[in-house]
Coordinates of C-alpha atoms in Angstrom, one line a residue:
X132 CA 12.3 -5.0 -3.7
X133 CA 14.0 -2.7 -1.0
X134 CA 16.2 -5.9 -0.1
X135 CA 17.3 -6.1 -4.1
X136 CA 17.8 -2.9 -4.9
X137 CA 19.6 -2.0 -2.0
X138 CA 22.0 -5.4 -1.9
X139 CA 22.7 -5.7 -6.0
X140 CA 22.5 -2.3 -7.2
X141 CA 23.7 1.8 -7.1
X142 CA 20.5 3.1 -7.5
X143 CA 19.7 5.7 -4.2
X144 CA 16.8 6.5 -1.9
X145 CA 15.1 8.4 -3.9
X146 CA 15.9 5.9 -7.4
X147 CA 13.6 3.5 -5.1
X148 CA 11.0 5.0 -4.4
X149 CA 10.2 6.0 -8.0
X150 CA 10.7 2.3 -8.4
X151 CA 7.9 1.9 -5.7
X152 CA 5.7 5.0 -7.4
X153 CA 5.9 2.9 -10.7
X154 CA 5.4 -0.5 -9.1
X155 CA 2.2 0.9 -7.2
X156 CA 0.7 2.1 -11.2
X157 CA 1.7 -0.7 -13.4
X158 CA -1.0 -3.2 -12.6
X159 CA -2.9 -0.4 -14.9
X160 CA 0.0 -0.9 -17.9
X161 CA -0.3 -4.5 -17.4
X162 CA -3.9 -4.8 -17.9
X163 CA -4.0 -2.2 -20.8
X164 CA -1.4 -4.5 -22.4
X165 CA -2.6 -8.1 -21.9
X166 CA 1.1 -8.6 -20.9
X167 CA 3.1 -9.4 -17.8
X168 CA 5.7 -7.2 -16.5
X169 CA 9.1 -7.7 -15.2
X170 CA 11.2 -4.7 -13.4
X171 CA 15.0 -5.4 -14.5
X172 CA 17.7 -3.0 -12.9
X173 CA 21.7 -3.1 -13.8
X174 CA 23.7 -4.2 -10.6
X175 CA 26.0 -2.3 -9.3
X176 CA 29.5 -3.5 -11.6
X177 CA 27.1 -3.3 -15.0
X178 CA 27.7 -7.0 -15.6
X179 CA 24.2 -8.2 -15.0
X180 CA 20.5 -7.4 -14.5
X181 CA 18.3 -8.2 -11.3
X182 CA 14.6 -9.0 -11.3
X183 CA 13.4 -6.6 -8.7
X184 CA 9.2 -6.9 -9.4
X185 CA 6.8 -8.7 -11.3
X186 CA 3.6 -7.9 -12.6
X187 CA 0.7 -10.5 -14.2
X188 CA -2.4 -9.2 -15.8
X189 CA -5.7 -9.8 -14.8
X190 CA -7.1 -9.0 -18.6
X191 CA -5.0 -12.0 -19.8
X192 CA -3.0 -15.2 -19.5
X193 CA 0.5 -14.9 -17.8
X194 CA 3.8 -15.4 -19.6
X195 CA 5.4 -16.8 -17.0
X196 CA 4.1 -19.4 -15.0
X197 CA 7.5 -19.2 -12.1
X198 CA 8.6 -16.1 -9.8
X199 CA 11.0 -14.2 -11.7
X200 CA 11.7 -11.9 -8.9
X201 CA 15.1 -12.1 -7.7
X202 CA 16.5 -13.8 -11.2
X203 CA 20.2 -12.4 -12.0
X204 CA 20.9 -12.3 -15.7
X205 CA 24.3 -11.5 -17.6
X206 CA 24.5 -8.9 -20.0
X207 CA 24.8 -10.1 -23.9
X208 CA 21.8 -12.9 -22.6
X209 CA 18.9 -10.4 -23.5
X210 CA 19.9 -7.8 -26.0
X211 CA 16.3 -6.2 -26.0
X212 CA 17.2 -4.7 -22.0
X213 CA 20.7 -3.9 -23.6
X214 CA 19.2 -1.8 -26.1
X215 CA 16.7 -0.2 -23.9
X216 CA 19.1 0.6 -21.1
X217 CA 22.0 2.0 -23.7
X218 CA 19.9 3.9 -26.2
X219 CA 16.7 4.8 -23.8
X220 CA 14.0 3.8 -26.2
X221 CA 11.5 1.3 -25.9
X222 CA 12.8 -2.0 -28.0
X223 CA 10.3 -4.1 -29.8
X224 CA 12.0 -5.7 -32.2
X225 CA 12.4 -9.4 -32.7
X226 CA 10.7 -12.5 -33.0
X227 CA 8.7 -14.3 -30.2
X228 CA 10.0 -16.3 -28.3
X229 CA 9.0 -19.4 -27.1
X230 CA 8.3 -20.5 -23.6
X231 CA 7.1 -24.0 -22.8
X232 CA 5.3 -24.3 -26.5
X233 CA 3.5 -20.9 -25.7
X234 CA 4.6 -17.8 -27.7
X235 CA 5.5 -14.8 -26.1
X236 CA 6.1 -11.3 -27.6
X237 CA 8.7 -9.2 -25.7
X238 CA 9.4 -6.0 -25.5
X239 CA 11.6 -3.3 -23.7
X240 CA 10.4 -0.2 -21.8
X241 CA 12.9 1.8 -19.9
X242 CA 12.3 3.5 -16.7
X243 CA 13.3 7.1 -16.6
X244 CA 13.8 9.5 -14.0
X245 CA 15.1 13.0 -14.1
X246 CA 17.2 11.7 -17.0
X247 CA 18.3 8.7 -16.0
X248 CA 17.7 5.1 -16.9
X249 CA 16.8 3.7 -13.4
X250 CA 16.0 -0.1 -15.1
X251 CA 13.7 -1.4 -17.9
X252 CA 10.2 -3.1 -18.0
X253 CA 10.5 -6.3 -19.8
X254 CA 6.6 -6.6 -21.6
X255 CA 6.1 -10.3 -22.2
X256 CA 2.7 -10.9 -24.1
X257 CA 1.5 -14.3 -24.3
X258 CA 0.3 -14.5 -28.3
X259 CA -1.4 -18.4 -28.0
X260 CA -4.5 -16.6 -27.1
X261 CA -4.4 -13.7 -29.8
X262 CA -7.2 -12.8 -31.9
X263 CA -8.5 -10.4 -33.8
X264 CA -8.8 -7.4 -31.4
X265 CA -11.9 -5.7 -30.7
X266 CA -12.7 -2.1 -30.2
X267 CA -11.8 -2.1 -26.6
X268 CA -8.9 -4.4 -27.2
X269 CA -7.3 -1.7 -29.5
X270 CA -8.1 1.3 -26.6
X271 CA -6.5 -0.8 -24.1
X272 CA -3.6 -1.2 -26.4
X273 CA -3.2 1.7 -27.7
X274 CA -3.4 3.7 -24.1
X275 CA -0.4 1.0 -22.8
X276 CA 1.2 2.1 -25.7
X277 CA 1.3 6.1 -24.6
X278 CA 1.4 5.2 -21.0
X279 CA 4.6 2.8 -21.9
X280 CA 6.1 6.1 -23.6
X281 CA 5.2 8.2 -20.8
X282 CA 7.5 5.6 -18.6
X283 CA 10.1 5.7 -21.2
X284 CA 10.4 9.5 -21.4
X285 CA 10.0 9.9 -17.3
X286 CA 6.4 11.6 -16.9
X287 CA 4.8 8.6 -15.5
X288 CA 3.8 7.6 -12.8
X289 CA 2.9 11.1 -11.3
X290 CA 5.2 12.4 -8.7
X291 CA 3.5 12.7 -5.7
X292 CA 0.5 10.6 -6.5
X293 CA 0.9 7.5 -4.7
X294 CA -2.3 5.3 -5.1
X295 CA -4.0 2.3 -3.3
X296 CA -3.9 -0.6 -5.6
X297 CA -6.6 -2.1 -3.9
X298 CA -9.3 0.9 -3.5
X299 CA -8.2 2.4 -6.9
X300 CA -10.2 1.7 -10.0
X301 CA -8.8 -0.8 -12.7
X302 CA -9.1 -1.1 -16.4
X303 CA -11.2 -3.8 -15.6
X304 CA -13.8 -1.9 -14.0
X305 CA -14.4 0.4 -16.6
X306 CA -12.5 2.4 -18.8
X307 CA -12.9 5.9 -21.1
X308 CA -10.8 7.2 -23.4
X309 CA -10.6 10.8 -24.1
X310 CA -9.4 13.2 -26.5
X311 CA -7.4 16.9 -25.8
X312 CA -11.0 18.7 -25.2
X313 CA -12.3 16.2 -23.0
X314 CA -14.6 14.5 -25.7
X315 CA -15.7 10.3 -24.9
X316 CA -13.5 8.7 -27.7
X317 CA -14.6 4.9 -26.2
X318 CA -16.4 4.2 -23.2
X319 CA -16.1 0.3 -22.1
X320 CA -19.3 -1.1 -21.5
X321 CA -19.1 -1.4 -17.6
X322 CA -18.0 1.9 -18.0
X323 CA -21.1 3.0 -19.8
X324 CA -23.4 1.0 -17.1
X325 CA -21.7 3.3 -14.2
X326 CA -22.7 6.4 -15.9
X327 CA -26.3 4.9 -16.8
X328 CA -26.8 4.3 -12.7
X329 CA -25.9 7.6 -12.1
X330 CA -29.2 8.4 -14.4
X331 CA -27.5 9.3 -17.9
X332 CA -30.1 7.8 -20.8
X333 CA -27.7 8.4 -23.8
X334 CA -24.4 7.2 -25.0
X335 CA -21.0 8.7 -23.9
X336 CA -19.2 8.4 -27.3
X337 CA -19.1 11.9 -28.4
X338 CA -20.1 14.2 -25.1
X339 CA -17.8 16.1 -22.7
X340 CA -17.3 14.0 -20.0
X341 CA -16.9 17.0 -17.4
X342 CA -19.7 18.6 -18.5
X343 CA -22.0 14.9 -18.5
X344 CA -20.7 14.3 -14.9
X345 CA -21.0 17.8 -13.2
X346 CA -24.9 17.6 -14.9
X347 CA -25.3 14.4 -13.0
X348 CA -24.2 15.3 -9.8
X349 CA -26.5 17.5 -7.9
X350 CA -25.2 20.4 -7.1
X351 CA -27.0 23.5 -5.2
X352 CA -24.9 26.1 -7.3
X353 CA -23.1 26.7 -10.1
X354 CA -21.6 23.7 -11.9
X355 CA -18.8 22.4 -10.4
X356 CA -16.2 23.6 -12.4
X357 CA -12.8 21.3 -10.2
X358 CA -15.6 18.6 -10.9
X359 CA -15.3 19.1 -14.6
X360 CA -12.0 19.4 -14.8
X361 CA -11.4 16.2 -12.7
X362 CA -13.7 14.3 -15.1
X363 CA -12.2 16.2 -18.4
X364 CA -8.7 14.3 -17.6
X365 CA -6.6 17.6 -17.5
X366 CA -4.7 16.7 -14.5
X367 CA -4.3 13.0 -12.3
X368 CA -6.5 13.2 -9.7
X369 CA -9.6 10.9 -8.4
X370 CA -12.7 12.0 -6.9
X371 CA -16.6 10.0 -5.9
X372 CA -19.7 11.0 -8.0
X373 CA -22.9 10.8 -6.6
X374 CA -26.4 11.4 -8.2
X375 CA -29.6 9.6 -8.9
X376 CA -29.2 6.9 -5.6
X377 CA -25.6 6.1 -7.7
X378 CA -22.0 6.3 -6.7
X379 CA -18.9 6.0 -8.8
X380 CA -15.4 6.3 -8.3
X381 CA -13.4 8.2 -10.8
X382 CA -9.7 8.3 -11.4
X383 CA -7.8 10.8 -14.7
X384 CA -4.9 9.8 -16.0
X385 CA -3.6 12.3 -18.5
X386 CA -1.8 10.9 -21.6
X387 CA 1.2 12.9 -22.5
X388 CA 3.6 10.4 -25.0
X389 CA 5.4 13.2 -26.3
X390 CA 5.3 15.5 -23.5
X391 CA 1.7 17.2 -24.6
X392 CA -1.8 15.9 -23.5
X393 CA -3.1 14.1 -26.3
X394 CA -6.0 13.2 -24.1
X395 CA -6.6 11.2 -21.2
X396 CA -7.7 7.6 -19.3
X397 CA -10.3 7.7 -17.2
X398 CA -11.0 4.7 -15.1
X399 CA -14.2 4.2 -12.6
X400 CA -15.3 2.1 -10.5
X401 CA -19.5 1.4 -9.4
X402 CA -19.1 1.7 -5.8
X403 CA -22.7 2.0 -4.6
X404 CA -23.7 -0.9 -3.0
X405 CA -20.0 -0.6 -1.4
X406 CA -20.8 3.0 -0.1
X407 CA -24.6 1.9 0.8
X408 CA -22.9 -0.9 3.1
X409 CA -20.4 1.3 4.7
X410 CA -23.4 3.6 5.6
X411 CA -25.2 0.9 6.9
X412 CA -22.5 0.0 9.0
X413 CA -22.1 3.4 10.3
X414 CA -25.4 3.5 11.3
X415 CA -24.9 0.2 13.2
X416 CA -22.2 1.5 15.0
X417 CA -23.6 4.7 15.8
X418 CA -26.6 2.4 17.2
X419 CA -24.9 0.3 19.3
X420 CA -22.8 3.6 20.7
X421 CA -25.8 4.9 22.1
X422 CA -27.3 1.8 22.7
X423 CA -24.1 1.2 25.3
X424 CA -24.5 5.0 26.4
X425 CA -28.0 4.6 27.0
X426 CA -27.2 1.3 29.3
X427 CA -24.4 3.6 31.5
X428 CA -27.2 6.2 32.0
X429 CA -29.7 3.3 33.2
X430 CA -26.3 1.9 35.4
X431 CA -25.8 4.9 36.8
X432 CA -29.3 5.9 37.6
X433 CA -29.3 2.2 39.6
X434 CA -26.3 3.4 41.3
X435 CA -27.8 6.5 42.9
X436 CA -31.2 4.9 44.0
X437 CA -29.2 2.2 45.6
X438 CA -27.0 5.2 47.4
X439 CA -30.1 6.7 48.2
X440 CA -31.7 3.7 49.6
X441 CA -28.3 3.3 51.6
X442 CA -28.5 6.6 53.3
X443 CA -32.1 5.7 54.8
X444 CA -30.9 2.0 56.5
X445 CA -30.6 2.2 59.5
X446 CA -28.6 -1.1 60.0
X447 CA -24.8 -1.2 59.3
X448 CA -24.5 -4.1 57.3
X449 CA -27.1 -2.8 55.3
X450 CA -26.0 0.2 54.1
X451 CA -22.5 -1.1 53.4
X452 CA -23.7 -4.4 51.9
X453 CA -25.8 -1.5 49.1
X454 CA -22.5 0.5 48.9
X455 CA -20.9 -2.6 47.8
X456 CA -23.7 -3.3 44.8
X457 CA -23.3 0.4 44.3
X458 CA -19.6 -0.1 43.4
X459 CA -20.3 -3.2 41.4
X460 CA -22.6 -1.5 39.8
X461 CA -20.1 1.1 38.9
X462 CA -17.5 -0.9 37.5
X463 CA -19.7 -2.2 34.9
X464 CA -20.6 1.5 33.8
X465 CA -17.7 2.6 33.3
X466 CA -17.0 -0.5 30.9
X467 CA -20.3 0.7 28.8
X468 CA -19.2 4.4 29.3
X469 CA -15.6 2.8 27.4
X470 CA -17.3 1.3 24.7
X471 CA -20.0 4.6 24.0
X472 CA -16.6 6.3 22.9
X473 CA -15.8 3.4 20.6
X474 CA -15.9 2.4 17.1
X475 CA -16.1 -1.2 18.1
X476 CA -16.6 -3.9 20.9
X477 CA -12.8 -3.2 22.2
X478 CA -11.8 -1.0 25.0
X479 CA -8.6 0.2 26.4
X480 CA -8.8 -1.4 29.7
X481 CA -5.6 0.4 31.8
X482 CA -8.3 3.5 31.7
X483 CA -11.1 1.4 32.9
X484 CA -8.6 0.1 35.6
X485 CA -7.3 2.9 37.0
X486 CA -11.2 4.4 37.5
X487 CA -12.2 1.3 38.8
X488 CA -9.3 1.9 41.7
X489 CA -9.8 5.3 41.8
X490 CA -13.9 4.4 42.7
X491 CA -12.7 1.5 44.9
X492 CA -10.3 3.7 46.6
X493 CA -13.2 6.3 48.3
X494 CA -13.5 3.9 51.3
X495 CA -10.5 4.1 52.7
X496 CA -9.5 8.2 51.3
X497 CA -6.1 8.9 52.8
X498 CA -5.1 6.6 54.4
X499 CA -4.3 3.1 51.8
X500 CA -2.6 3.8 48.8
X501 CA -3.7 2.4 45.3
X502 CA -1.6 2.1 42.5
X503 CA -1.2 0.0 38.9
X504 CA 1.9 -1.2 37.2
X505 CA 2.0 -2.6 34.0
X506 CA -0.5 -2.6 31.2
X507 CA -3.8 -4.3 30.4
X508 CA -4.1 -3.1 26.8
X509 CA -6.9 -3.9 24.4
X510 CA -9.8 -5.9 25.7
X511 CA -12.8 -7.7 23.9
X512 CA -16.0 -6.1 25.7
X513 CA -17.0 -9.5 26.9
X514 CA -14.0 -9.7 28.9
X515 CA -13.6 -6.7 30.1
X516 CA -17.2 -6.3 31.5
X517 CA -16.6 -9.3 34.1
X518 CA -12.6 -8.5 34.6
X519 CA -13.9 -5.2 35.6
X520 CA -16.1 -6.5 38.7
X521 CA -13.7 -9.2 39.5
X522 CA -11.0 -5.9 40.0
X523 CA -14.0 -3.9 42.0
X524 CA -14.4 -7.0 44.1
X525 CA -10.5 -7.9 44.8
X526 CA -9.6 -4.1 45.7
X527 CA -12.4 -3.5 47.6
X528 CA -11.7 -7.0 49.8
X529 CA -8.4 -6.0 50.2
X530 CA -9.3 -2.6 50.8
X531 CA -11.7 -4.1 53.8
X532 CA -10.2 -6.7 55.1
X533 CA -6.0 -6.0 55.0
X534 CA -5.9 -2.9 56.9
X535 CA -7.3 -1.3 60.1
X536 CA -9.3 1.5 60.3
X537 CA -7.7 4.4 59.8
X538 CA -4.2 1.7 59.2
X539 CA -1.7 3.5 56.1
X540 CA -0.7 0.9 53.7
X541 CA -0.7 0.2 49.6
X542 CA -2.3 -1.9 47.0
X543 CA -0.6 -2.6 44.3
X544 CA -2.0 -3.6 41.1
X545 CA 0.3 -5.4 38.3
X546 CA -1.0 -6.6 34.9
X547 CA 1.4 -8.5 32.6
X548 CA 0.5 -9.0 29.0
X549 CA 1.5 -12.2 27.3
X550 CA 3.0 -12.4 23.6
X551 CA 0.4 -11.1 20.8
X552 CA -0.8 -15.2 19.9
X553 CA -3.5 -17.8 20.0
X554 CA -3.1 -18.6 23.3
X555 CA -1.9 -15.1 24.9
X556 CA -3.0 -14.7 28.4
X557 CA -3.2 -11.8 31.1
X558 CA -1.7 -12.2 34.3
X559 CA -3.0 -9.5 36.9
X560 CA -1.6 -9.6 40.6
X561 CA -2.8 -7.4 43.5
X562 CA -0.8 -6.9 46.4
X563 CA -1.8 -5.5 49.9
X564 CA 0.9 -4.8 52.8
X565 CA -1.5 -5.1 55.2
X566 CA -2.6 -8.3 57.9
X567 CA -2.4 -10.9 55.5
X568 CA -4.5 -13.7 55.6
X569 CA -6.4 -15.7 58.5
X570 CA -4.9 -19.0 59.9
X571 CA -6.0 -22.0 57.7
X572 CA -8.1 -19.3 55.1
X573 CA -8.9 -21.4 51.8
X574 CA -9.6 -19.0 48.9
X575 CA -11.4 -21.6 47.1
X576 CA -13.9 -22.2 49.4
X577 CA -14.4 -19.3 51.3
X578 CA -17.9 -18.2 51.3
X579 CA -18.5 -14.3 51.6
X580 CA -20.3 -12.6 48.4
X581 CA -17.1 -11.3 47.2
X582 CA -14.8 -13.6 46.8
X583 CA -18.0 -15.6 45.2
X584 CA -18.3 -13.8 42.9
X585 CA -14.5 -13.8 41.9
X586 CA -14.3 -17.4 41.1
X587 CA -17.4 -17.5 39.6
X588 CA -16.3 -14.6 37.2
X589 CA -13.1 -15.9 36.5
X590 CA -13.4 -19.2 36.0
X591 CA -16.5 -19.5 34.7
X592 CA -17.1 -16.7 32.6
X593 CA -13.6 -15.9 31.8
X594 CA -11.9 -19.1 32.0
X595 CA -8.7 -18.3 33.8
X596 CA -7.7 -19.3 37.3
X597 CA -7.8 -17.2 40.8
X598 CA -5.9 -18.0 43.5
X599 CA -4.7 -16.0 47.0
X600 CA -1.4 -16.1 49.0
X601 CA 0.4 -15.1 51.8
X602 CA 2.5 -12.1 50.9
X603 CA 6.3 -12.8 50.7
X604 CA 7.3 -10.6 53.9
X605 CA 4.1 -9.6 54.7
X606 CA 0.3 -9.0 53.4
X607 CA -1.8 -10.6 50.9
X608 CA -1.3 -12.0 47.2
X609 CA -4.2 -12.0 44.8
X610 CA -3.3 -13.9 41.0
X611 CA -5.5 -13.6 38.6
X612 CA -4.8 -15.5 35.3
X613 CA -7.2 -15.1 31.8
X614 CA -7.0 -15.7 28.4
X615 CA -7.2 -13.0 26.2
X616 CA -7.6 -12.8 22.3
X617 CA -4.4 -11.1 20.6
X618 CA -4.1 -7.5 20.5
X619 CA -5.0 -6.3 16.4

């Protein structure tokens, strides 16, 4: 619509966005009217109109069966949009027309803002279906018809109360009409079944809605007098009710034709096997939140009797070969620690990175520096768990093996994120400064724990490739290449 508006017609900013407030409401005057809806606006020499939206009713059968959005009409074709741009009424008169051996009623609503005639609403009923209406047939019709003058004369939709088409109640839902003082005129049966569940045994027609609702929801004070306002209609707004194990969604539209409430629409939704399933999964996510904190605390409390058990060997190689399990250890903590702080099973891994070095670093403190370029982003848990060791185990080699005791040097770490698709991949390379690599050294088969570990980490449970190099002046190359599931 933007495109449209903006390429074939006059109308400013702030013309289109009241054309998007309307087009976000109108699925409601579509229903109500068993009709579909086409948005017409003049282009900008007056010559024509241009289809900027279209709207098909889910109460009914469609008029049109083809897109009509983007259709250009001349002036003089339809004189009904004539009339309603020029004279600012709504147009019904005329005789159906026919489309494709199906009669269709059309009529003219124009849109009105501040004054102005922004467009019209062309209402195309399909009559092949028509019979005689019943009760809730003649509400619906009759609330399209206010709402439809309401449009004409500028007062709807509310300014300033955008609404979600898709978590909003619809007609369909259920539906009561109300008169000035807030009294049930109809109540559509789903309408009537969302009230029962809340714990009402009578009928609506006849009682104060505001008054019925705020008795139904619990309430440790005084009744809720915003509650029985809301439900009375006297001013658009939407709110949740809750009593009795029940939950329903309200939304009041006040009905103002002639520019004074003459009552109002109230439409609601059952939502409480909807809410009852959000809980639950709240509950699950809570669950496995501490289940993942409860693991780091266990991870952690490993860690320390390891690094207590290293402080009693007496052998070298011991007490470095249970440092190293400490940091392993480590890394995949701080994964779990991550993922406590989460609402799902994704993590941001440049954090979990940039500890991990930050742990690694502690062997060599002041003397090799560690830094990251680049960004990981957004991780799966079962990736990031393994990429963390496989980073603990390549740092801490490097860290090891590149430099001398008490040699300065860096480590660079570099992750590249491929393009947000099927097949994206992350490409992670660590580079050292320091000796580089032994004569004839083959990564794939050499055989300390480490570097083990690595290949069996990456291309087994990840699926990527690992390979090492000779630096290009100097030092070593680590590449590390996985798949990774697009970034959401």
């Amino acid at each position: 619509m933007n495109d449209l508006v903006r390429q074939h017609t006059a109308l400013s900013e702030s013309d289109l966005e009241w054309l998007h407030l309307l087009v976000s409401e109108w699925q409601l005057l579509s229903d109500l009217s068993f009709a579909d809806l086409v948005l017409w606006v003049p282009t900008l020499d007056g010559t024509r109109y241009v289809s900027v939206a279209q709207m098909r009713p889910n109460t009914g059968p469609t008029s049109y069966q083809d897109d009509m959005v983007g259709h250009l009409v001349p002036r003089g074709r339809r004189p009904l949009l004539d009339a309603a741009l020029d004279e600012g009424r709504i147009v019904r008169e005329g005789d159906p027309e026919w489309r494709e051996e199906v009669p269709v009623r059309v009529e003219s609503i124009p849109v009105r803002r501040e004054g102005r005639v922004l467009g019209v609403i062309a209402r195309n009923t399909n009559l092949l279906t028509v019979r005689t209406p019943s009760r809730l047939e003649l509400t619906y019709l009759q609330s399209a018809s206010d709402l439809a003058q309401m449009i004409a004369a500028g007062s709807f939709p509310f300014p300033g109360e955008a609404v979600d088409m898709d978590a909003s109640p619809r007609a369909g839902d259920g539906l009561i009409r109300l008169d000035a003082d807030g009294i049930v005129q109809y109540a559509s049966p789903n309408a009537l079944s969302a009230y029962h569940r809340l714990g009402l045994a009578a009928d609506l027609v006849g009682q104060h809605l505001g008054q019925i609702t705020a008795e139904l929801a619990p309430s440790r004070g005084p009744v809720d007098e915003a509650l029985v306002k809301l439900a009375s209609g006297y001013a658009p707004r939407e709110a949740e009710v809750e009593g009795n194990g029940g939950v329903i969604q309200l939304r009041a539209i006040p009905l103002k034709p002639k520019g004074t409430r003459i009552g109002s629409l109230v439409l609601l939704r059952d939502v409480t096997e909807l809410r009852r399933r959000e809980r639950e999964l709240i509950t699950k996510d809570a669950t496995i939140r501490e289940i993942h904190h409860r693991v780091k605390n266990n991870l952690q409390t490993v860690a320390a009797l390891l690094r207590l058990q290293a402080r009693r060997m007496d052998s070298d190689r011991g007490r470095e070969a249970l440092n190293e399990a400490v940091r392993r250890v480590g890394s995949i903590a701080i994964v779990h620690e991550t993922l406590s702080q989460n609402l799902d099973e994704r993590v941001e891994f440049d954090e979990i990175a940039d500890r991990v070095i930050a742990m690694v670093a502690e062997i060599s403190p002041g003397k090799v520096t560690c830094r990251r370029n680049g960004r990981f982003g957004i991780l799966d848990a079962e990736v990031a768990t393994p990429l963390s060791m496989v980073l603990t185990e390549v740092l801490q080699n490097a860290l090891e093996h590149a430099f001398a005791p008490g040699e300065q040097g860096t480590v660079e770490v570099t992750a590249v994120r491929g393009e947000p698709r099927a097949d994206a991949r992350l490409l992670i390379t660590v580079r050292d400064d320091g000796r580089g690599l032994p004569e004839g050294f083959d990564p794939q088969r050499a055989g300390n724990l480490g570097l083990q570990i690595v290949r069996t980490l990456v291309e087994g449970e990840l699926g990527g490739t690992f390979d090492m190099q000779p630096g290009a002046e100097r030092g070593t190359k680590v590449v590390l290449d996985v798949p990774v599931q697009p970034q959401k």
